[in-house]
CSV table of C-alpha atoms in Angstrom, one decimal:
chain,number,residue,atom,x,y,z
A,16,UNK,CA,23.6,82.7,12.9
A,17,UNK,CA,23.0,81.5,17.0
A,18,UNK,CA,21.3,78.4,17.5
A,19,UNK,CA,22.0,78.6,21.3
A,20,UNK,CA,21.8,81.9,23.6
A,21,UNK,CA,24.1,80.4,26.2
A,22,UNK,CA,27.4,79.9,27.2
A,23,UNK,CA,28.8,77.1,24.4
A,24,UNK,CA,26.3,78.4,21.6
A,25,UNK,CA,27.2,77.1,18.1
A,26,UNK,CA,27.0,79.3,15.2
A,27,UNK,CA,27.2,78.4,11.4
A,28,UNK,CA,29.2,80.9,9.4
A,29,UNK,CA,27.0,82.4,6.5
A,30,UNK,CA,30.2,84.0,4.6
A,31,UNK,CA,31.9,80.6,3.7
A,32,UNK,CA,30.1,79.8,0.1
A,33,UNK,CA,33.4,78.3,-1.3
A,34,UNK,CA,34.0,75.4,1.7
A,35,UNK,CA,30.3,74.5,1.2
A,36,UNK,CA,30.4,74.0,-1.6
A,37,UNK,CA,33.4,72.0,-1.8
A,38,UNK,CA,32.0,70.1,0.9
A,39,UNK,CA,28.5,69.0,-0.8
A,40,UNK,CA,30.6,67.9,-4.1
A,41,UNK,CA,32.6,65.9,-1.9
A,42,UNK,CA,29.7,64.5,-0.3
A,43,UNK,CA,28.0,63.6,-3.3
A,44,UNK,CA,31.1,61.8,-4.8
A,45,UNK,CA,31.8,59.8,-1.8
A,46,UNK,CA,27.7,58.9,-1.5
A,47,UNK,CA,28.6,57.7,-5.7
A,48,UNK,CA,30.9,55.6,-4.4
A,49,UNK,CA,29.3,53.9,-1.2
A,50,UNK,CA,26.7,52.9,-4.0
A,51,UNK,CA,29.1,51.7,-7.0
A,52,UNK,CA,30.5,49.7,-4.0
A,53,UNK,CA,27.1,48.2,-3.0
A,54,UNK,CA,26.4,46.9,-6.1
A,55,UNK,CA,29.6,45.6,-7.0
A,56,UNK,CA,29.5,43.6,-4.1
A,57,UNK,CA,26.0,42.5,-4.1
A,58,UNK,CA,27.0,41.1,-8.3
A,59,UNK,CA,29.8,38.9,-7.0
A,60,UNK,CA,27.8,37.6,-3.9
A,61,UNK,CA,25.4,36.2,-6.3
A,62,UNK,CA,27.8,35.2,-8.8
A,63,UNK,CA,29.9,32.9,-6.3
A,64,UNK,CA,27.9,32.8,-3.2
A,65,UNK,CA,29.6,34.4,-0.8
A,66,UNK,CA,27.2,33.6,2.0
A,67,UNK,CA,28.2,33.5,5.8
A,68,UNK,CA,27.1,29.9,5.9
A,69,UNK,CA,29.5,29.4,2.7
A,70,UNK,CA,32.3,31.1,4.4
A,71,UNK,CA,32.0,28.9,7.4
A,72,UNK,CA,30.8,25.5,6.5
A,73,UNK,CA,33.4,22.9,6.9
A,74,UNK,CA,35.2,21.9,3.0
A,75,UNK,CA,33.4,18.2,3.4
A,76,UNK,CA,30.0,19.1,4.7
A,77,UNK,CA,27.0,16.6,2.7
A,78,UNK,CA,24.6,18.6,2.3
A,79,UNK,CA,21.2,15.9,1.4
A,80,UNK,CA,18.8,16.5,-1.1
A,81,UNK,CA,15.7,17.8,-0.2
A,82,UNK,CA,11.9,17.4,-1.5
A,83,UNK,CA,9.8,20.4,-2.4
A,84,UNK,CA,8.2,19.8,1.5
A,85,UNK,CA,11.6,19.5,2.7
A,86,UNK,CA,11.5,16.0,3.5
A,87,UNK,CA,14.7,13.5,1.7
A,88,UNK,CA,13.9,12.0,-1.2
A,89,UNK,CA,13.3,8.3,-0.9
A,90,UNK,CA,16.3,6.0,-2.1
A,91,UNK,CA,15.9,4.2,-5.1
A,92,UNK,CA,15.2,0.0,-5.0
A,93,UNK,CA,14.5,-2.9,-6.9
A,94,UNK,CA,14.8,-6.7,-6.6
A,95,UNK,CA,12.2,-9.4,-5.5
A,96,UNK,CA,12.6,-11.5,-2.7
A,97,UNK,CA,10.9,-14.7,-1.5
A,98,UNK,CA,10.5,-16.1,2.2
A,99,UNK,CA,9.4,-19.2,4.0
A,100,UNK,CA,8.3,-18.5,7.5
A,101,UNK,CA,7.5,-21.8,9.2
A,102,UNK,CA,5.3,-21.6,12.6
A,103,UNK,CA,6.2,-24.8,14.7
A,104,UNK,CA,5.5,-26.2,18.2
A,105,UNK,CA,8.6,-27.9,18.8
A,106,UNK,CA,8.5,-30.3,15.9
A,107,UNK,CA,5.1,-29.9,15.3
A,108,UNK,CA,4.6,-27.9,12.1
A,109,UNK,CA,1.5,-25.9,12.6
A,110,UNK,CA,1.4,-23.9,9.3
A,111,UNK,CA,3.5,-21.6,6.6
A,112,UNK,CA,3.4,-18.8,5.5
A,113,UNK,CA,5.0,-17.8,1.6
A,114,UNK,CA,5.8,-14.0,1.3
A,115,UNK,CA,7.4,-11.9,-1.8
A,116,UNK,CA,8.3,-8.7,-0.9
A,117,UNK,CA,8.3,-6.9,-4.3
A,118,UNK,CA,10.7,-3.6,-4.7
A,119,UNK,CA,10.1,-3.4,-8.0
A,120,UNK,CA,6.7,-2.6,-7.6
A,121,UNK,CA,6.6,-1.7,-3.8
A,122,UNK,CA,4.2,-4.6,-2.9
A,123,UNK,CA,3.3,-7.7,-0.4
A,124,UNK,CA,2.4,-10.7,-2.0
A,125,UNK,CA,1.5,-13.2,0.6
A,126,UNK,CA,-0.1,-16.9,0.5
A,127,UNK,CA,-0.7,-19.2,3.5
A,128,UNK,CA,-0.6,-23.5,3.7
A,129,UNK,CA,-1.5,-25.4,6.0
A,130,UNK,CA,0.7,-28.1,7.6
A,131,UNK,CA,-0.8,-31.0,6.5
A,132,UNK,CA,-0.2,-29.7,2.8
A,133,UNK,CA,0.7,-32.6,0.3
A,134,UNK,CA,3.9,-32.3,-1.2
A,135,UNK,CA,5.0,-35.3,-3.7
A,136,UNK,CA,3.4,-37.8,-1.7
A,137,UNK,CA,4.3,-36.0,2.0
A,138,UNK,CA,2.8,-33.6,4.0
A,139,UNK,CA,4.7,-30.4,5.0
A,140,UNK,CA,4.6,-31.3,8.8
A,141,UNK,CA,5.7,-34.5,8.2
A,142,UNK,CA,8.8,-33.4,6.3
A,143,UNK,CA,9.1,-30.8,8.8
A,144,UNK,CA,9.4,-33.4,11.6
A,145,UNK,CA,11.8,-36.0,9.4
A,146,UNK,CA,13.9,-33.5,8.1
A,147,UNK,CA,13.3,-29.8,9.3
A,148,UNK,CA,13.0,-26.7,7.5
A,149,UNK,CA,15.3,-26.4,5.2
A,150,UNK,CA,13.7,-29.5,3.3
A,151,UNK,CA,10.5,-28.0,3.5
A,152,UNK,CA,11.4,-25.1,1.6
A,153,UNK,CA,12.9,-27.4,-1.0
A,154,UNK,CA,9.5,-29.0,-1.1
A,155,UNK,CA,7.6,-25.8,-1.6
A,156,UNK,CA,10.1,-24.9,-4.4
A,157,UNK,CA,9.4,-28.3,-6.4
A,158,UNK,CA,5.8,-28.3,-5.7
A,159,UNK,CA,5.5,-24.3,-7.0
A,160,UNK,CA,8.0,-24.3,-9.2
A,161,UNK,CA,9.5,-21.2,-8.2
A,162,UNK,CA,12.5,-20.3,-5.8
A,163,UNK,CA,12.6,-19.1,-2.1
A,164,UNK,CA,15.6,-17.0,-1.2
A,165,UNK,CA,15.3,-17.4,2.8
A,166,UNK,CA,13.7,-19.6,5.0
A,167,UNK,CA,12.7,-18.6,8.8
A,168,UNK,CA,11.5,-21.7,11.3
A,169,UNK,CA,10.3,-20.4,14.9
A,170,UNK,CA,8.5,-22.4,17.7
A,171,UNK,CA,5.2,-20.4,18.0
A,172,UNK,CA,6.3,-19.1,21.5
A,173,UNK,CA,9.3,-17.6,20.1
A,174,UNK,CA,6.8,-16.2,17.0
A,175,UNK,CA,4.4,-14.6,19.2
A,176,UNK,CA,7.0,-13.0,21.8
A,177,UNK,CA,8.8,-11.4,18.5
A,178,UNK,CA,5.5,-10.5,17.4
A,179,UNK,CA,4.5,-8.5,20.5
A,180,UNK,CA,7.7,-6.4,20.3
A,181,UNK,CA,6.7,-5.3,17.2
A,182,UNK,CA,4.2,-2.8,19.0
A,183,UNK,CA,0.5,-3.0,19.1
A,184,UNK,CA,-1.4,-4.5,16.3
A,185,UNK,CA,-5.4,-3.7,15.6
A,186,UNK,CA,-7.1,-6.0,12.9
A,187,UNK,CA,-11.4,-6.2,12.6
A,188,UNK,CA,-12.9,-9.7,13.4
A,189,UNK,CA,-16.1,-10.0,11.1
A,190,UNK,CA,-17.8,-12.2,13.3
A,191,UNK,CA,-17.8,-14.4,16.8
A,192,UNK,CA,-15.3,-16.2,17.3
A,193,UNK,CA,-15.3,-19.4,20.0
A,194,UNK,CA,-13.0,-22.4,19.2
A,195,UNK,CA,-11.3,-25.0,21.2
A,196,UNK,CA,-9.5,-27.5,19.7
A,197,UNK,CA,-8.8,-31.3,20.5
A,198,UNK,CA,-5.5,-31.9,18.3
A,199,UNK,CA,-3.3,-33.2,21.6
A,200,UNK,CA,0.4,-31.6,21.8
A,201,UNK,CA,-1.3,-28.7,19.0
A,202,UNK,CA,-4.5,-28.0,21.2
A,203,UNK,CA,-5.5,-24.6,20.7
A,204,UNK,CA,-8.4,-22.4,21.7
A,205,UNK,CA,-9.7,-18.6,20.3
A,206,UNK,CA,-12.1,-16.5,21.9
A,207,UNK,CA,-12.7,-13.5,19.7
A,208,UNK,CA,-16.2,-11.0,19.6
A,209,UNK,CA,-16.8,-9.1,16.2
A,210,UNK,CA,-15.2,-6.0,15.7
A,211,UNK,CA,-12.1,-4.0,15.8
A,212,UNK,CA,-9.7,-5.6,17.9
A,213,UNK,CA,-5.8,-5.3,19.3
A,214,UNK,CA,-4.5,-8.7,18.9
A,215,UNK,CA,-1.3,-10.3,20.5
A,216,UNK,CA,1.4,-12.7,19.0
A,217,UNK,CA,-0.3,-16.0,20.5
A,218,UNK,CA,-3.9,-14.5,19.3
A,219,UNK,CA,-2.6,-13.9,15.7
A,220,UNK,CA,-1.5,-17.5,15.1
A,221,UNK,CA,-4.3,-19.1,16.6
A,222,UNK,CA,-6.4,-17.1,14.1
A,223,UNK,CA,-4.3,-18.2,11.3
A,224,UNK,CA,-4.3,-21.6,12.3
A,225,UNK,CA,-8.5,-21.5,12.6
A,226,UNK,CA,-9.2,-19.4,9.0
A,227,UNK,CA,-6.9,-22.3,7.8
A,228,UNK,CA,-8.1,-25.5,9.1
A,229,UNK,CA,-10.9,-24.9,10.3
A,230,UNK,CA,-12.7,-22.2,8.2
A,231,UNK,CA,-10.8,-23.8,4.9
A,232,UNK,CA,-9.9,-20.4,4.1
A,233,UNK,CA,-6.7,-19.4,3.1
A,234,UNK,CA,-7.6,-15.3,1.9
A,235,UNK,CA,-8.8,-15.0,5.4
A,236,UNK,CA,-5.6,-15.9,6.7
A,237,UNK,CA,-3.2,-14.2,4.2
A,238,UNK,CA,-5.5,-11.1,5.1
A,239,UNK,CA,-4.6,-11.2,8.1
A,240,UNK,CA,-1.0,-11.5,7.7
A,241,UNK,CA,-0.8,-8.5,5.0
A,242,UNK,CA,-2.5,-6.5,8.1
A,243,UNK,CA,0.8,-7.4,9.8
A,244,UNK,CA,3.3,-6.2,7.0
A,245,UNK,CA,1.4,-3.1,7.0
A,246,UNK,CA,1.4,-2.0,10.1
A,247,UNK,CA,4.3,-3.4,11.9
A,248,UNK,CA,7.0,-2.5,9.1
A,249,UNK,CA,6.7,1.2,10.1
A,250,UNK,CA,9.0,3.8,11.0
A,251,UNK,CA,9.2,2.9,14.9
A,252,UNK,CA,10.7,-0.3,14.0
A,253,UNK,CA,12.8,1.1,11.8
A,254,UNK,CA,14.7,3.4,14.1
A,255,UNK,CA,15.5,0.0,16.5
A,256,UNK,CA,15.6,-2.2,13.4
A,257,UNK,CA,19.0,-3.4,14.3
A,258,UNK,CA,17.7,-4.2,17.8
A,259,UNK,CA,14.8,-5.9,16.9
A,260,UNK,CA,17.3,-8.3,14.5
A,261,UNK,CA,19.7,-9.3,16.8
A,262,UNK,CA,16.6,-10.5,18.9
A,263,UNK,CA,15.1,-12.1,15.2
A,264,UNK,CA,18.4,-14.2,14.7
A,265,UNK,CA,18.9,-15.4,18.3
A,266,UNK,CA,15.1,-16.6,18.6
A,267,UNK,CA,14.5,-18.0,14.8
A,268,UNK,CA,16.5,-21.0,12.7
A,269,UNK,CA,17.1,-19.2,9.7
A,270,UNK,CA,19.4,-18.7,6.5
A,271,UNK,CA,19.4,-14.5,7.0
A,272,UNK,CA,22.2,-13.4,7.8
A,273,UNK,CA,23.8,-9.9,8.7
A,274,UNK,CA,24.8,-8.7,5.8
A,275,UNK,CA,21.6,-9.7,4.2
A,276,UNK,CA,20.4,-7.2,6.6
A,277,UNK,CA,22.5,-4.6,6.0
A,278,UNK,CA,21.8,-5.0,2.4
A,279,UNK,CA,17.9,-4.7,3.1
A,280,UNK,CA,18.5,-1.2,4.4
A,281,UNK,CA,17.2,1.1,1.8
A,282,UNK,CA,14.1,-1.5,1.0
A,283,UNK,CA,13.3,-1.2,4.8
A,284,UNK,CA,13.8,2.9,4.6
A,285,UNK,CA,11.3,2.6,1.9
A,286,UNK,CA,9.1,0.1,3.5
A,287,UNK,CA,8.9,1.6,6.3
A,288,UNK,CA,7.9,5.6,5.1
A,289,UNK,CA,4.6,6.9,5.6
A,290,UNK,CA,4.5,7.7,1.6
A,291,UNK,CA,5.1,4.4,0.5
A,292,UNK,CA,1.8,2.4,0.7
A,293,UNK,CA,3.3,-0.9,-0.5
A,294,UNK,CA,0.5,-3.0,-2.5
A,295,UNK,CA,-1.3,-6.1,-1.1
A,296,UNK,CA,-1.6,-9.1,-3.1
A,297,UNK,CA,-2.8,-12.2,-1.4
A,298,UNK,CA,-2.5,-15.9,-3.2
A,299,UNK,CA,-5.2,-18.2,-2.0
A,300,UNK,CA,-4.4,-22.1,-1.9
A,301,UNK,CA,-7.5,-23.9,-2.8
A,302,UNK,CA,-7.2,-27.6,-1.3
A,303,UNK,CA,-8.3,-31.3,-2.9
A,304,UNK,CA,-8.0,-34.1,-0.6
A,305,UNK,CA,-4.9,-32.6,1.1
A,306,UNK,CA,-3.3,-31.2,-2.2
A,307,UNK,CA,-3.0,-27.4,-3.5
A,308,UNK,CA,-5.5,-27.9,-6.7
A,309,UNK,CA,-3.2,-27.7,-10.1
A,310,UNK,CA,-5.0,-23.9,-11.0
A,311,UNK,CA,-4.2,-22.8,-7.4
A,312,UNK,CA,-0.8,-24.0,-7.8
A,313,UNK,CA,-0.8,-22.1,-11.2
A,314,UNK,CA,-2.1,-18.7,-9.4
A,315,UNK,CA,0.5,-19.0,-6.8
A,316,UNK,CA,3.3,-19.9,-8.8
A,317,UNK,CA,2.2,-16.3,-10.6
A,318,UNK,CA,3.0,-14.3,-7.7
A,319,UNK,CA,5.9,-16.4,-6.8
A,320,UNK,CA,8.1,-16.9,-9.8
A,321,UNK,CA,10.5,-13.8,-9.7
C-alpha cells in the first residue's frame, strides 16, 4: 500500500501478519507494565512521602503548626501579675495607677488612686516625697492586702513622651471639658469638646488627674486607662517591643528588668493578637475623708489578690 506518490513514498507491507502480530503482543505487555509501574510507585509515595519538597528539605527544617486559616496557633500562658505605675512631677506624686494583667483569664483589671490617698495615717504623695516609690508600693500592699510584683515611677514628661510613641490613641469625651487648675508646682489645665477624640500623652494624664480629683470619679479614670491597654498593646508594638523597652527602662525608675521581659514574651504575643480580646475589669476606689472606704478596699483587694 502507497501513502505517498513521490519520490521517498512509504509503503506498509500487507503480507507480514506474523511481525504484527508479534509486535501488538509486545506492545500490550510493555503498556501492562508502564501501568504495574505507575501504581506501584504512586503506593509507596503515599506510604512514605516521597514528595520533591521531602526530598529537598534540609534534615532540621521546623516546620510550625498551623490553624485551620493558616494562621500559628497562639502559645499557651498563665500567671497573674500586678503593677504599680506611679505618675510624678519631680517629687510631686500626682496619682497611681494598680493594674493586674490576668493570663489566666486573658483580662485587664485596672483601679486608679489618687495622690492624696490615706495610707496608715500618710498620704501616698507624701510617702512618695519622704521615701519614693518603692515604699509606696509597700503601702498599697498593707493597705490592700494583696501583693504587687513590679513597680514603675515616671515624671509625667517622661509618661507622656513614652505614651506618644506608643502610636495614636482615640478615646470619646462624653461631655465639655474646660479646667484650669490652681495647685502651684502641679497646675494643670484641659480643654476637651465632647466627642471622639485622638488624645496625646500630656492630654491623657491631665484627664486622669481631673476624673480623679476633680470629678471624684475613679471608673472614669480606670476607663480611660483600660482604653489604653487595649489599643496600644497591639501588634505594631509588638514587632519593636524590644525598642520601645530599652526606651521604657532608660526613662522609668523601676524593678523590671530584662529578663522579666524576655519572660513576658508569649503573654505579649498573646496580648498583642487581633483574636485575643483580653477582658476589662475596672476596680473603683470610693473615698471617705481621704481614705479608700473599708467595702471599696474589700472590692479591690478582689481583683487584686492573685
Amino acid at each position: 500500500m502507497r501513502i505517498f506518490k513521490n519520490r521517498g513514498d512509504i509503503y506498509f507491507s500487507k503480507i507480514n501478519k506474523k511481525k504484527s502480530a508479534e509486535q501488538k503482543i509486545l506492545i500490550i505487555a510493555l503498556t501492562a507494565i508502564v501501568i504495574f509501574t505507575v501504581i506501584f510507585v504512586v503506593f509507596l509515595s503515599v506510604k512514605y512521602d516521597f514528595s520533591a519538597k521531602k526530598f529537598f528539605a534540609p534534615d532540621n527544617l521546623k516546620v510550625s503548626q498551623v490553624t485551620d486559616e493558616g494562621e500559628e496557633p497562639l502559645p499557651k500562658v498563665s500567671g497573674k501579675n500586678n503593677f504599680i505605675t506611679l505618675v510624678n512631677n519631680d517629687e510631686n506624686l500626682l496619682f497611681v495607677i494598680l493594674t493586674q494583667v490576668d493570663m489566666d483569664n486573658i483580662s485587664y483589671k485596672v483601679c486608679t488612686m489618687k495622690a492624696d490617698t490615706i495610707c496608715d495615717g500618710k498620704s501616698l504623695k507624701d510617702i512618695f516625697k519622704q521615701s519614693g516609690a518603692q515604699n509606696v508600693k509597700t503601702a498599697v500592699e498593707s493597705l490592700l492586702g494583696a501583693d504587687f510584683d513590679y513597680y514603675i515611677s515616671m515624671n509625667n514628661t517622661q509618661y507622656a513622651d513614652f505614651f506618644d510613641e506608643l502610636g495614636d490613641f482615640y478615646y470619646p469625651i462624653l461631655s465639655d471639658i474646660k479646667f484650669k487648675s490652681g495647685n502651684g508646682d502641679t497646675d494643670y489645665s484641659i480643654r476637651l469638646e465632647a466627642g471622639e477624640r485622638k488624645l496625646n500623652g500630656s492630654q491623657v494624664i491631665n484627664l486622669i488627674r481631673y476624673y480623679l480629683d476633680e470629678e471624684n470619679n475613679s471608673s472614669l479614670a480606670n476607663d480611660l486607662v483600660l482604653n489604653c491597654l487595649s489599643q496600644q498593646i497591639n501588634s505594631d508594638n509588638l514587632e519593636k517591643s524590644e525598642e520601645l523597652f530599652k526606651l521604657f527602662i532608660t526613662n522609668a525608675d523601676t524593678n523590671i528588668t530584662v529578663r522579666d521581659f524576655s519572660l513576658a514574651d508569649d503573654d505579649l504575643k498573646v496580648l498583642s493578637d487581633y483574636r485575643t480580646g483580653a477582658s476589662l475589669y475596672s476596680a473603683r476606689a470610693e473615698y471617705e475623708n481621704g481614705s479608700v472606704s473599708t467595702e471599696s478596699l474589700k472590692k479591690i483587694k478582689g481583683y487584686f489578690v492573685k
